Structures are given as structure tokens and as C-alpha cells.
Coordinates of C-alpha atoms and ligand atoms in Angstrom, one line a residue:
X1 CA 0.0 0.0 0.0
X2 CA 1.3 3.1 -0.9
X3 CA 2.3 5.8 2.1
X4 CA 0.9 8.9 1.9
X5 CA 2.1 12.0 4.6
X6 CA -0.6 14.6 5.4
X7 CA 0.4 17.6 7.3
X8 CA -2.3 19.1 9.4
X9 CA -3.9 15.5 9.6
X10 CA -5.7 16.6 13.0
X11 CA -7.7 19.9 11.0
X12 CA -10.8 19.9 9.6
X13 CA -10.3 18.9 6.2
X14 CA -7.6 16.8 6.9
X15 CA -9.0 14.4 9.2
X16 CA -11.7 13.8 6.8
X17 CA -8.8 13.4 3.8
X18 CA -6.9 10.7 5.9
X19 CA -10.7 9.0 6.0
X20 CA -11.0 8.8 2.7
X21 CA -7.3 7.6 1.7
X22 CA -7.4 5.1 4.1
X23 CA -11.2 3.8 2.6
X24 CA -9.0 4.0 -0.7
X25 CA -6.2 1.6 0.4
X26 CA -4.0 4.3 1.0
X27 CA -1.4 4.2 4.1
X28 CA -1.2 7.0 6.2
X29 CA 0.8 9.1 8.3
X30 CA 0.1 12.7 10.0
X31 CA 1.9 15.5 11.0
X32 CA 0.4 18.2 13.1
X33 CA 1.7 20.0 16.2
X34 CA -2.0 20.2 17.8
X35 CA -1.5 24.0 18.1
X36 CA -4.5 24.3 16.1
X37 CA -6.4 21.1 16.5
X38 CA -7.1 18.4 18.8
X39 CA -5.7 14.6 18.6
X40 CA -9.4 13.5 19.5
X41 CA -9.8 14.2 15.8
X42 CA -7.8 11.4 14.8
X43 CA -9.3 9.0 17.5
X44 CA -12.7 9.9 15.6
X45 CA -10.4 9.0 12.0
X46 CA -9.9 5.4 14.0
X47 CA -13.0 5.0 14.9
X48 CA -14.4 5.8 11.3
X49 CA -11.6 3.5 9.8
X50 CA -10.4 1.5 12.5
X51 CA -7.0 2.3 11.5
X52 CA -4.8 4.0 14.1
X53 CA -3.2 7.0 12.5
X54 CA 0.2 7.3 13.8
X55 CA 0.6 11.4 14.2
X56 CA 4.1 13.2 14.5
X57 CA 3.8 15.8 16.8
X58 CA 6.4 18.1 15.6
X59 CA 6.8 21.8 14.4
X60 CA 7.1 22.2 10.6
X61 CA 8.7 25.4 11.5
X62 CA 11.5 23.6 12.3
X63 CA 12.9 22.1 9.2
X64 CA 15.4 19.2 11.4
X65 CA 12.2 18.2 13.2
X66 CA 10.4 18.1 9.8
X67 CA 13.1 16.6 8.4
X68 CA 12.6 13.6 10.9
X69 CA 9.6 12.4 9.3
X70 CA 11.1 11.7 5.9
X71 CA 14.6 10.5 7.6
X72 CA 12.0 7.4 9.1
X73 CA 9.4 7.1 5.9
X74 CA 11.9 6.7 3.0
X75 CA 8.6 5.2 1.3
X76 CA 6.1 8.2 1.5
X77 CA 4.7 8.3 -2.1
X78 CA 3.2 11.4 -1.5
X79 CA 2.9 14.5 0.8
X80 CA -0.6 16.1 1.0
X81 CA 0.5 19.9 3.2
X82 CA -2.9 21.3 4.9
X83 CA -0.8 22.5 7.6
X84 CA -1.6 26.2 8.0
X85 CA -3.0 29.0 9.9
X86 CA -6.5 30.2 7.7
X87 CA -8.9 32.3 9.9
X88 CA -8.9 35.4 7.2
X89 CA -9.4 37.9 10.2
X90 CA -6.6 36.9 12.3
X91 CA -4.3 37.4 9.4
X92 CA -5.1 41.0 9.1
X93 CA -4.7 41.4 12.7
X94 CA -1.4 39.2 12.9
X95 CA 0.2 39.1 9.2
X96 CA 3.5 38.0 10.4
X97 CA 2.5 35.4 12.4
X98 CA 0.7 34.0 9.5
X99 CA 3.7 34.6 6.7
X100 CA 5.8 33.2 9.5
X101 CA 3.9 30.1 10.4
X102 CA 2.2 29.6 6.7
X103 CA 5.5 29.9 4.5
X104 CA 7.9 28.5 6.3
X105 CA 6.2 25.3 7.5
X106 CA 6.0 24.8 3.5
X107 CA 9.1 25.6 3.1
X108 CA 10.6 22.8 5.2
X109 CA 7.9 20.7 4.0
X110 CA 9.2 21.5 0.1
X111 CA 12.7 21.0 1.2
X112 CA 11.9 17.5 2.3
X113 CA 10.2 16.7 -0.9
X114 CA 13.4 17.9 -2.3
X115 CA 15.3 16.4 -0.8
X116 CA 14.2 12.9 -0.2
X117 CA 12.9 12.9 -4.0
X118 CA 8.9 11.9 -3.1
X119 CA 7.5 12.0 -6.5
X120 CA 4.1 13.9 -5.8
X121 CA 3.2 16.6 -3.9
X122 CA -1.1 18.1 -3.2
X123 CA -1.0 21.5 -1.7
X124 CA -4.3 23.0 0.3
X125 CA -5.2 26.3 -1.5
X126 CA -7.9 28.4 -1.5
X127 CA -10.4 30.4 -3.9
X128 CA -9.1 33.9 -1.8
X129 CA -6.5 33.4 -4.6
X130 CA -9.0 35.0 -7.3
X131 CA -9.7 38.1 -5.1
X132 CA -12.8 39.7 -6.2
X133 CA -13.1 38.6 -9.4
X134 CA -14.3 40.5 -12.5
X135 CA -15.9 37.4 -13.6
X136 CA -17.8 33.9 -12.2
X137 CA -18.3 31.3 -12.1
X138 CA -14.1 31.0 -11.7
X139 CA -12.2 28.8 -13.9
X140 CA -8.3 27.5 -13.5
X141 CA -7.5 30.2 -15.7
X142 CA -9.5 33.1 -14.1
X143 CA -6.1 35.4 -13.2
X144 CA -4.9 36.1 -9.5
X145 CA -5.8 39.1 -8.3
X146 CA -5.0 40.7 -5.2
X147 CA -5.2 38.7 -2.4
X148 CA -8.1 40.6 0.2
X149 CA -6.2 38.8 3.7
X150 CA -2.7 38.0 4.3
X151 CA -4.3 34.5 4.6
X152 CA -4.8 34.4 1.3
X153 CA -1.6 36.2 0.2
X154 CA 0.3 32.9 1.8
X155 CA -1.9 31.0 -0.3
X156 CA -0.8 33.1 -3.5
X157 CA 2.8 33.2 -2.1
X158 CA 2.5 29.1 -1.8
X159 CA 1.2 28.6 -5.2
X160 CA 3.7 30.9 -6.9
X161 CA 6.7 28.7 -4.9
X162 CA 5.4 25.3 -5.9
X163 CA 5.1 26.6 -9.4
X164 CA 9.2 27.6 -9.5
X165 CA 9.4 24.6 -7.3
X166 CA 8.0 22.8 -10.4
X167 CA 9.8 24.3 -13.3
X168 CA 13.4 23.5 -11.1
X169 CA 12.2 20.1 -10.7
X170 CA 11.1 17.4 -13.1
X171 CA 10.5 14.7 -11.3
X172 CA 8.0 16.3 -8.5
X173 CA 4.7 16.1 -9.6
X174 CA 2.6 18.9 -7.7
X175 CA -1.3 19.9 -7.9
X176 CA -2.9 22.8 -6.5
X177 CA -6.5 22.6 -5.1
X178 CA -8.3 25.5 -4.8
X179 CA -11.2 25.0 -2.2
X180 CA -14.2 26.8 -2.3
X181 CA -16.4 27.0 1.2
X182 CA -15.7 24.1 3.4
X183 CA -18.6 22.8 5.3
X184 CA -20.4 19.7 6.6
X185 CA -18.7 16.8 8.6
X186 CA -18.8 13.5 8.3
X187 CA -22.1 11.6 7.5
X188 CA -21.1 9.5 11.1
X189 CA -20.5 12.8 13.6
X190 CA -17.5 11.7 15.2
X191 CA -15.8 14.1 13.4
X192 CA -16.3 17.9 11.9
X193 CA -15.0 21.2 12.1
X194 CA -13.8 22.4 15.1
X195 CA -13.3 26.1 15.5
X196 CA -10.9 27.5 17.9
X197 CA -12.7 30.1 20.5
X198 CA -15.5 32.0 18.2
X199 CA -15.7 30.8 14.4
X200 CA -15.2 32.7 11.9
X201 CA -16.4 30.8 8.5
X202 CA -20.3 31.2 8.2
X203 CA -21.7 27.3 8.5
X204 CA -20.1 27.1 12.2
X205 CA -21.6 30.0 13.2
X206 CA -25.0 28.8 12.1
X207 CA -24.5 25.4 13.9
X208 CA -23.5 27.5 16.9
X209 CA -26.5 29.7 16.2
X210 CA -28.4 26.7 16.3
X211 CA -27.6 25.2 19.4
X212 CA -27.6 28.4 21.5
X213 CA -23.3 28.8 22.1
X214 CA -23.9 32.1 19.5
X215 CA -27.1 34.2 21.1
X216 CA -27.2 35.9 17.5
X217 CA -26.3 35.6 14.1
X218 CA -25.1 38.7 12.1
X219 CA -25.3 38.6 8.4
X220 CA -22.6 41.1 7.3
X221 CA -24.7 43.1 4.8
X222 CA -27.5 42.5 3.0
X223 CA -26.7 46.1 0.1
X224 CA -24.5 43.9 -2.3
X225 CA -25.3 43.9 -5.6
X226 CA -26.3 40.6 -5.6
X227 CA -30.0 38.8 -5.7
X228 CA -31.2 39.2 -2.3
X229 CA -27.9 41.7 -0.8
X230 CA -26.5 39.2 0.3
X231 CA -22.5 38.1 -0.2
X232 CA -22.5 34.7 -2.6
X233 CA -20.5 31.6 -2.0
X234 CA -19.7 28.0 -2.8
X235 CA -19.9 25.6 -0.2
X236 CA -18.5 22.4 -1.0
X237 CA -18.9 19.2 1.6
X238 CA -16.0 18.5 3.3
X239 CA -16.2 14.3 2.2
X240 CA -16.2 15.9 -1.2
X241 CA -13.7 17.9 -0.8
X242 CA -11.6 15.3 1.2
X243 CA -12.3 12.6 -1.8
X244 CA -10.8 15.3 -4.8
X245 CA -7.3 14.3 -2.8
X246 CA -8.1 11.2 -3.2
X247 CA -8.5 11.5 -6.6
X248 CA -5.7 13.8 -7.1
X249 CA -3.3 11.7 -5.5
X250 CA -4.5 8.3 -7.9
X251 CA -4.0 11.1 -11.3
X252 CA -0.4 11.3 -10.2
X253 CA 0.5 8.2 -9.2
X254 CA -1.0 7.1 -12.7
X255 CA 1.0 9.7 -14.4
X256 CA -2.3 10.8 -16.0
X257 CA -1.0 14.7 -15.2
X258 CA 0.5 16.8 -18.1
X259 CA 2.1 19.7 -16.3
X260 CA 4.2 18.8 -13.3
X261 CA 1.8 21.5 -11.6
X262 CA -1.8 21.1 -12.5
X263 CA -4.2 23.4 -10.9
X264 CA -7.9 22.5 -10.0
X265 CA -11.2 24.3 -8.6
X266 CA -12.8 22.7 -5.8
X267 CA -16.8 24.0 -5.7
X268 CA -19.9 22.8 -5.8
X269 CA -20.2 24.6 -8.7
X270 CA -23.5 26.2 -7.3
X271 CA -23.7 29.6 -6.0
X272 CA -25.9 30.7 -3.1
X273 CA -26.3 33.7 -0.9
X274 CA -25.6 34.1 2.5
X275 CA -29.3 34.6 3.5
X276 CA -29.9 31.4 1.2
X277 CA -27.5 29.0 3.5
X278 CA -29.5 30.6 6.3
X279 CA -32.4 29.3 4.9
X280 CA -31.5 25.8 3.9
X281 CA -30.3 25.5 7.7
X282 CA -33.8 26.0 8.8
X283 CA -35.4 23.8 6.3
X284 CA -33.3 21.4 6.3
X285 CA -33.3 21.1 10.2
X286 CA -36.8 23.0 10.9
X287 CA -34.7 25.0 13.5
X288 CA -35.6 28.4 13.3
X289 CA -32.1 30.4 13.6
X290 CA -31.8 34.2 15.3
X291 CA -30.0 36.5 13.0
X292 CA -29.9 40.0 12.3
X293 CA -28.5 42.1 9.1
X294 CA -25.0 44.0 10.5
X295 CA -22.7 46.1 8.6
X296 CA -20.3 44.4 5.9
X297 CA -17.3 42.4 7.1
X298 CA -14.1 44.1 5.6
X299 CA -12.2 42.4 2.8
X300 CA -15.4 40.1 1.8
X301 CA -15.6 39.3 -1.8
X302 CA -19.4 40.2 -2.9
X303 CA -19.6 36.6 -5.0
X304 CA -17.6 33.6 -6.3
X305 CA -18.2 30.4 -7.3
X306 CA -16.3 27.9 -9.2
X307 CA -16.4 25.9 -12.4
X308 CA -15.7 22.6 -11.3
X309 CA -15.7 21.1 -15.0
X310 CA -11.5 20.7 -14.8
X311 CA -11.7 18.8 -12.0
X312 CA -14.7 16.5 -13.1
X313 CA -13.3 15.9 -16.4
X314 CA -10.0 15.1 -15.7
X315 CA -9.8 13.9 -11.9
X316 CA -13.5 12.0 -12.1
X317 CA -14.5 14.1 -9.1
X318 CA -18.2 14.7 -8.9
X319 CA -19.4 16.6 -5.6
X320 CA -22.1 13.8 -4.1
X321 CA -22.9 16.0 -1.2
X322 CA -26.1 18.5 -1.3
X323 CA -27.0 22.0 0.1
X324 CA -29.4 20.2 2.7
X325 CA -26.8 17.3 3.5
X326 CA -24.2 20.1 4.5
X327 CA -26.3 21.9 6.9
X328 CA -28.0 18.3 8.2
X329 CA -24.4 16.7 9.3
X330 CA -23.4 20.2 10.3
X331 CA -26.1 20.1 12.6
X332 CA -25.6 16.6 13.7
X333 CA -21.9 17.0 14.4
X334 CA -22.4 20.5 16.5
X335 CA -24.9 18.1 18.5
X336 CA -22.1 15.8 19.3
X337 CA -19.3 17.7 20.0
X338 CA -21.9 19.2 23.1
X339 CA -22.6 16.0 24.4
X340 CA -19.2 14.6 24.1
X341 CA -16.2 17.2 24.1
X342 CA -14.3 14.8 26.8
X343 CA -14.4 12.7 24.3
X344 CA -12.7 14.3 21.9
X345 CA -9.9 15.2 24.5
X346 CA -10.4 19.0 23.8
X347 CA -8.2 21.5 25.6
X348 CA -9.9 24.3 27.2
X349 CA -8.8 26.5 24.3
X350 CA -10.7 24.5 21.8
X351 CA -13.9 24.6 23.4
X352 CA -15.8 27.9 23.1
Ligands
WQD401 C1 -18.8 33.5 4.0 C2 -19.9 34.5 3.9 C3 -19.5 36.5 5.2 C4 -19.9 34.7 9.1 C5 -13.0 32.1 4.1 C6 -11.6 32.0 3.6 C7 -11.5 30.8 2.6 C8 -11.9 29.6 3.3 C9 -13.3 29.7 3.9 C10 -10.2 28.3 4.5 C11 -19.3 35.9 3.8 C12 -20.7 35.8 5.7 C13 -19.9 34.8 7.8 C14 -20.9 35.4 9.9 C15 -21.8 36.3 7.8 N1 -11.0 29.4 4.4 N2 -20.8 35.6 7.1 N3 -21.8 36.1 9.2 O1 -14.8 34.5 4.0 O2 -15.9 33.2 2.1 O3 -13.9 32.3 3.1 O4 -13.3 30.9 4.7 O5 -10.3 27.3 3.8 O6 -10.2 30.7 2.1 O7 -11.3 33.2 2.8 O8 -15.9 32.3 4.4 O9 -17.6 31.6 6.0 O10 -16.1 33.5 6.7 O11 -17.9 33.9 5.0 O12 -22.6 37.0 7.2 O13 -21.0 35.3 11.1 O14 -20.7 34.5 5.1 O15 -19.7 37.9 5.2 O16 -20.1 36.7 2.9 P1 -15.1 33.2 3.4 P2 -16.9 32.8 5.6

């Protein structure tokens, strides 16, 4: 079975990516230093999978402790790097902690590829990489345009490096995913997003909304120019999301690639406003939610949403997921996590 490394493998999105390898006869290792994430997340992967998930706890600040991991896995047929700070308001607030923490951890991680020559290489990016763009749905080749967070400058910054990284390097085979809106958990609830203190990304909110941790809900502006005012996204399910690496990892172990850096959208490929999500919560999970209209948040991008055709054509992704099944196990997993956080082994700083 082929090894596969996934930094951040306690996050979000990849927890739910070490799932689906592992369902795809993948062998898997993580790396994650827990400042950002519990290890209950990977005792929910084991429970899911009933595969233990053997996690390095190291810094990938530190390129000798990086290093380590390579040093012991001379096999590792691919690296899969979620490892990264990503809350877009932090990064205003702290931009050097984020170009600090964001770039250099893929630095050392690229230096290791390098290195110890592992042959391909998936890299988390995001759709802040378009900016506000002129128009949508976004395709691969929609331009970059200035990034609206430092968050999403390291995720320009990243992409830019892996494409040098690429043109130096032959025999590395890298793909950029560009996700969309995260959302969802997994269909079983014993494991989802987990935001640290109060979220930030809309679908938590609502959950916490929902459940009564969040009093009110504040939809920042309803005076866009968009249908109903409100800002327009693409949420994607995470299980979809988690299976494109999958995928992506299968087209470059079959060589079926034809750049050694291939770029791909990650969207549901459907577009729906703010106010819409809101209301899909409550029919989805006939809980009424409390929300009010606020001012706009500052550097929000009025709309996006992807064309997905790239990655459906040439990586046989096709998101399975639906509007009402990513505000259903949203729901279900915010309803776990408050009957069990002991079980998830969540530090005081984790729960909100
Ligand atoms: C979505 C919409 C808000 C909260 C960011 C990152 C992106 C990715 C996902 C990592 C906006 C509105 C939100 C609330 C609201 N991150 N909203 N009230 O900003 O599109 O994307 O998170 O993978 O890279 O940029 O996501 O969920 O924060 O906001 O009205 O309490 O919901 O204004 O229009 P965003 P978001």
C-alpha cells in the first residue's frame, strides 16, 4: 500500500482526507503539532476507519524536526500539506504570524520533498487566490488578483513557490487545489469542524447559532449587488472535498497529469447567498435560527463560485454532497461535540 504524509492531519479537512485515503487503500501518516487542533480528531479517523493514525507531533517550523519524518518514511509516495493558519481575520490582525507560520512550514515541508525525491506533492489552497473577481463562475485560468487577507496572500505566495518549485524540478509532480467553502462533517458525527474560540467561516456559526453557544447571528450586509444583498458563496462538503485528494493523488500516481503542476477548482459549482445557506439551515433542520442584518465584514468578496468542469473531467471528481446534507451533518456533528467534548480530549482552548 502506498504511504501517503498529510500535514495538518488533526484539522478539519484533513482528518476527513486521511478517512477517505485510508477507505482508498492508502497508508497513512500525519503530522500536526496540535496547536491548532485536537488529537481527539484522529481517534474519531480510528473510529471511522479502525486504523490507528500514527501522528508526528512536531513543528514544521523547524525544518530538522520536519526533516525527521522523511529520515524514518523513506517510502512516502506522496505529501498532502494542509498544515496552515487560515482564519482570514486573524491574518489581518497578525500578518507576520501568518507569513511566519504559513510559509515556512512549506518551506521545510518543500525542502523535504526535495530532498528525499517523493514523486508527488497536493497542496491545500484556496479560492481567496481569485480576489474579487471580475468574472464567475471562476475557472483555472480566471487570473490572481490581489489577495483581500494576508491568509490568502500565503496562499498566493504558496502557489507561486510550488510553481518555481515545479519548473526546477522534473521529477516532482505537484497539484494545486483551490477549495471553495468548506462545510459539513462526516455523515457518522465523530468528526467535523472544530473552531478554535469563536468561528469565523459562516456554516459554524450557524450550527453554533443553532444550538444556542452564539445568542445571535449577524449577516454582514445584505446592500450587495447581488439577488437578495447578500455576499455569494460555494460551499463544497468537506467528504467531497476530502475525496478530490483522493483523486488527485490516484492522477499522479498514474501519471495521467501533463504539467508537473496542475491546478484545480474545488466548488460545488452552485452559487448561493448568505441569506440562502440561512435558509436551507432552517429547512433542512426545521430549526428556526436568530439572526440579524450587521454592517459588511471588511475584505469580503461580494460573490464567487467555481467551475468545477477541470476537475470532473480530468480527476472524475463529482461533488455527491447537497445544500441540505451540509447543513444536516453540520447540525448533527455540532450536537455531538456538546454532548461529548471529553471525548474528543479538547483543551480548554478548543472549546468555546
Ligand atoms: C462566507 C460569507 C461572510 C460569518 C474564508 C476563507 C476561505 C476559506 C473559507 C479556508 C461571507 C458571511 C460569515 C458570519 C456572515 N478558508 N458571514 N456572518 O470569507 O468566504 O472564506 O473561509 O479554507 O479561504 O477566505 O468564508 O464563511 O467566513 O464567509 O454573514 O457570522 O458568510 O460575510 O459573505 P469566506 P466565511
Amino acid at each position: 500500500m502506498k504511504k501517503v504524509l498529510v500535514t495538518g492531519g488533526s484539522g478539519y479537512i484533513g482528518s476527513h482526507t486521511i478517512v477517505d485515503l485510508i477507505e482508498n487503500g492508502y497508508t497513512v501518516i500525519s503530522a500536526d503539532n496540535n496547536s491548532r487542533s485536537t488529537p481527539g480528531m484522529l481517534e474519531g479517523v480510528e473510529k471511522i476507519t479502525g486504523t490507528k493514525v500514527k501522528n508526528y507531533k512536531v513543528d514544521l517550523c523547524n525544518f530538522d524536526e520536519t526533516r525527521a519524518i522523511f529520515e524514518e518514511n523513506n517510502d512516502i509516495a506522496g505529501v498532502i500539506h494542509f498544515a496552515a493558519y487560515k482564519a482570514v481575520g486573524e491574518s489581518v490582525e497578525k500578518p507576520l504570524l501568518y507569513f511566519h507560520n504559513n510559509m515556512n512550514s512549506l518551506i521545510n515541508v518543500m525542502r523535504c520533498i526535495d530532498e528525499f525525491s517523493v514523486p508527488n506533492f497536493v497542496f491545500s489552497s484556496s479560492c481567496t487566490v481569485y480576489g474579487n473577481p471580475d468574472k464567475i463562475p471562476v475557472t483555472e485560468e480566471t487570473p490572481r488578483k490581489n489577495a483581500e487577507s494576508p491568509y490568502g496572500l500565503t496562499k498566493q505566495m504558496g502557489e507561486q513557490m510550488i510553481e518555481a518549485f515545479a519548473a526546477a524540478k522534473k521529477d516532482t509532480n505537484s497539484i494545486l487545489l483551490r477549495y471553495f467553502n468548506p462545510a459539513g462533517a462526516h455523515p457518522s458525527a465523530l468528526i467535523g469542524e472544530l473552531p478554535i474560540d469563536r468561528p469565523q467561516n459562516l456554516a459554524p456559526v450557524i450550527t453554533q447559532t443553532a444550538i444556542g453557544k452564539i445568542p445571535m447571528l449577524t449577516v454582514f450586509g445584505n446592500d450587495y449587488p447581488t439577488r437578495d444583498g447578500s455576499c455569494i458563496r460555494d460551499l463544497i462538503h468537506v467528504c467531497d472535498l476530502a475525496h478530490a485528494h483522493t483523486l488527485a493523488l490516484n492522477f499522479l500516481i498514474e501519471k495521467k497529469n501533463k504539467t508537473n503542476c496542475e491546478v484545480f477548482n474545488l466548488g460545488s459549482g452552485d452559487g448561493i447567498t448568505v441569506l440562502e445557506s440561512i435558509r436551507a439551515f432552517e429547512e433542512s433542520t426545521g430549526i428556526k435560527l436568530n439572526y440579524t442584518i450587521g454592517p459588511r465584514r471588511a475584505g469580503d468578496v461580494v460573490a464567487i463560485y467555481a467551475n468545477n468542469d477541470k476537475a470532473q473531467k480530468e480527476l472524475g471528481w463529482k461533488p455527491r454532497f447537497g445544500l441540505g446534507e451540509i447543513m444536516t451533518t453540520a447540525w448533527k456533528w455540532e450536537q455531538y461535540i456538546e454532548k461529548l467534548p471529553q471525548h474528543l480530549d479538547l483543551s480548554p482552548h478548543l472549546l468555546n
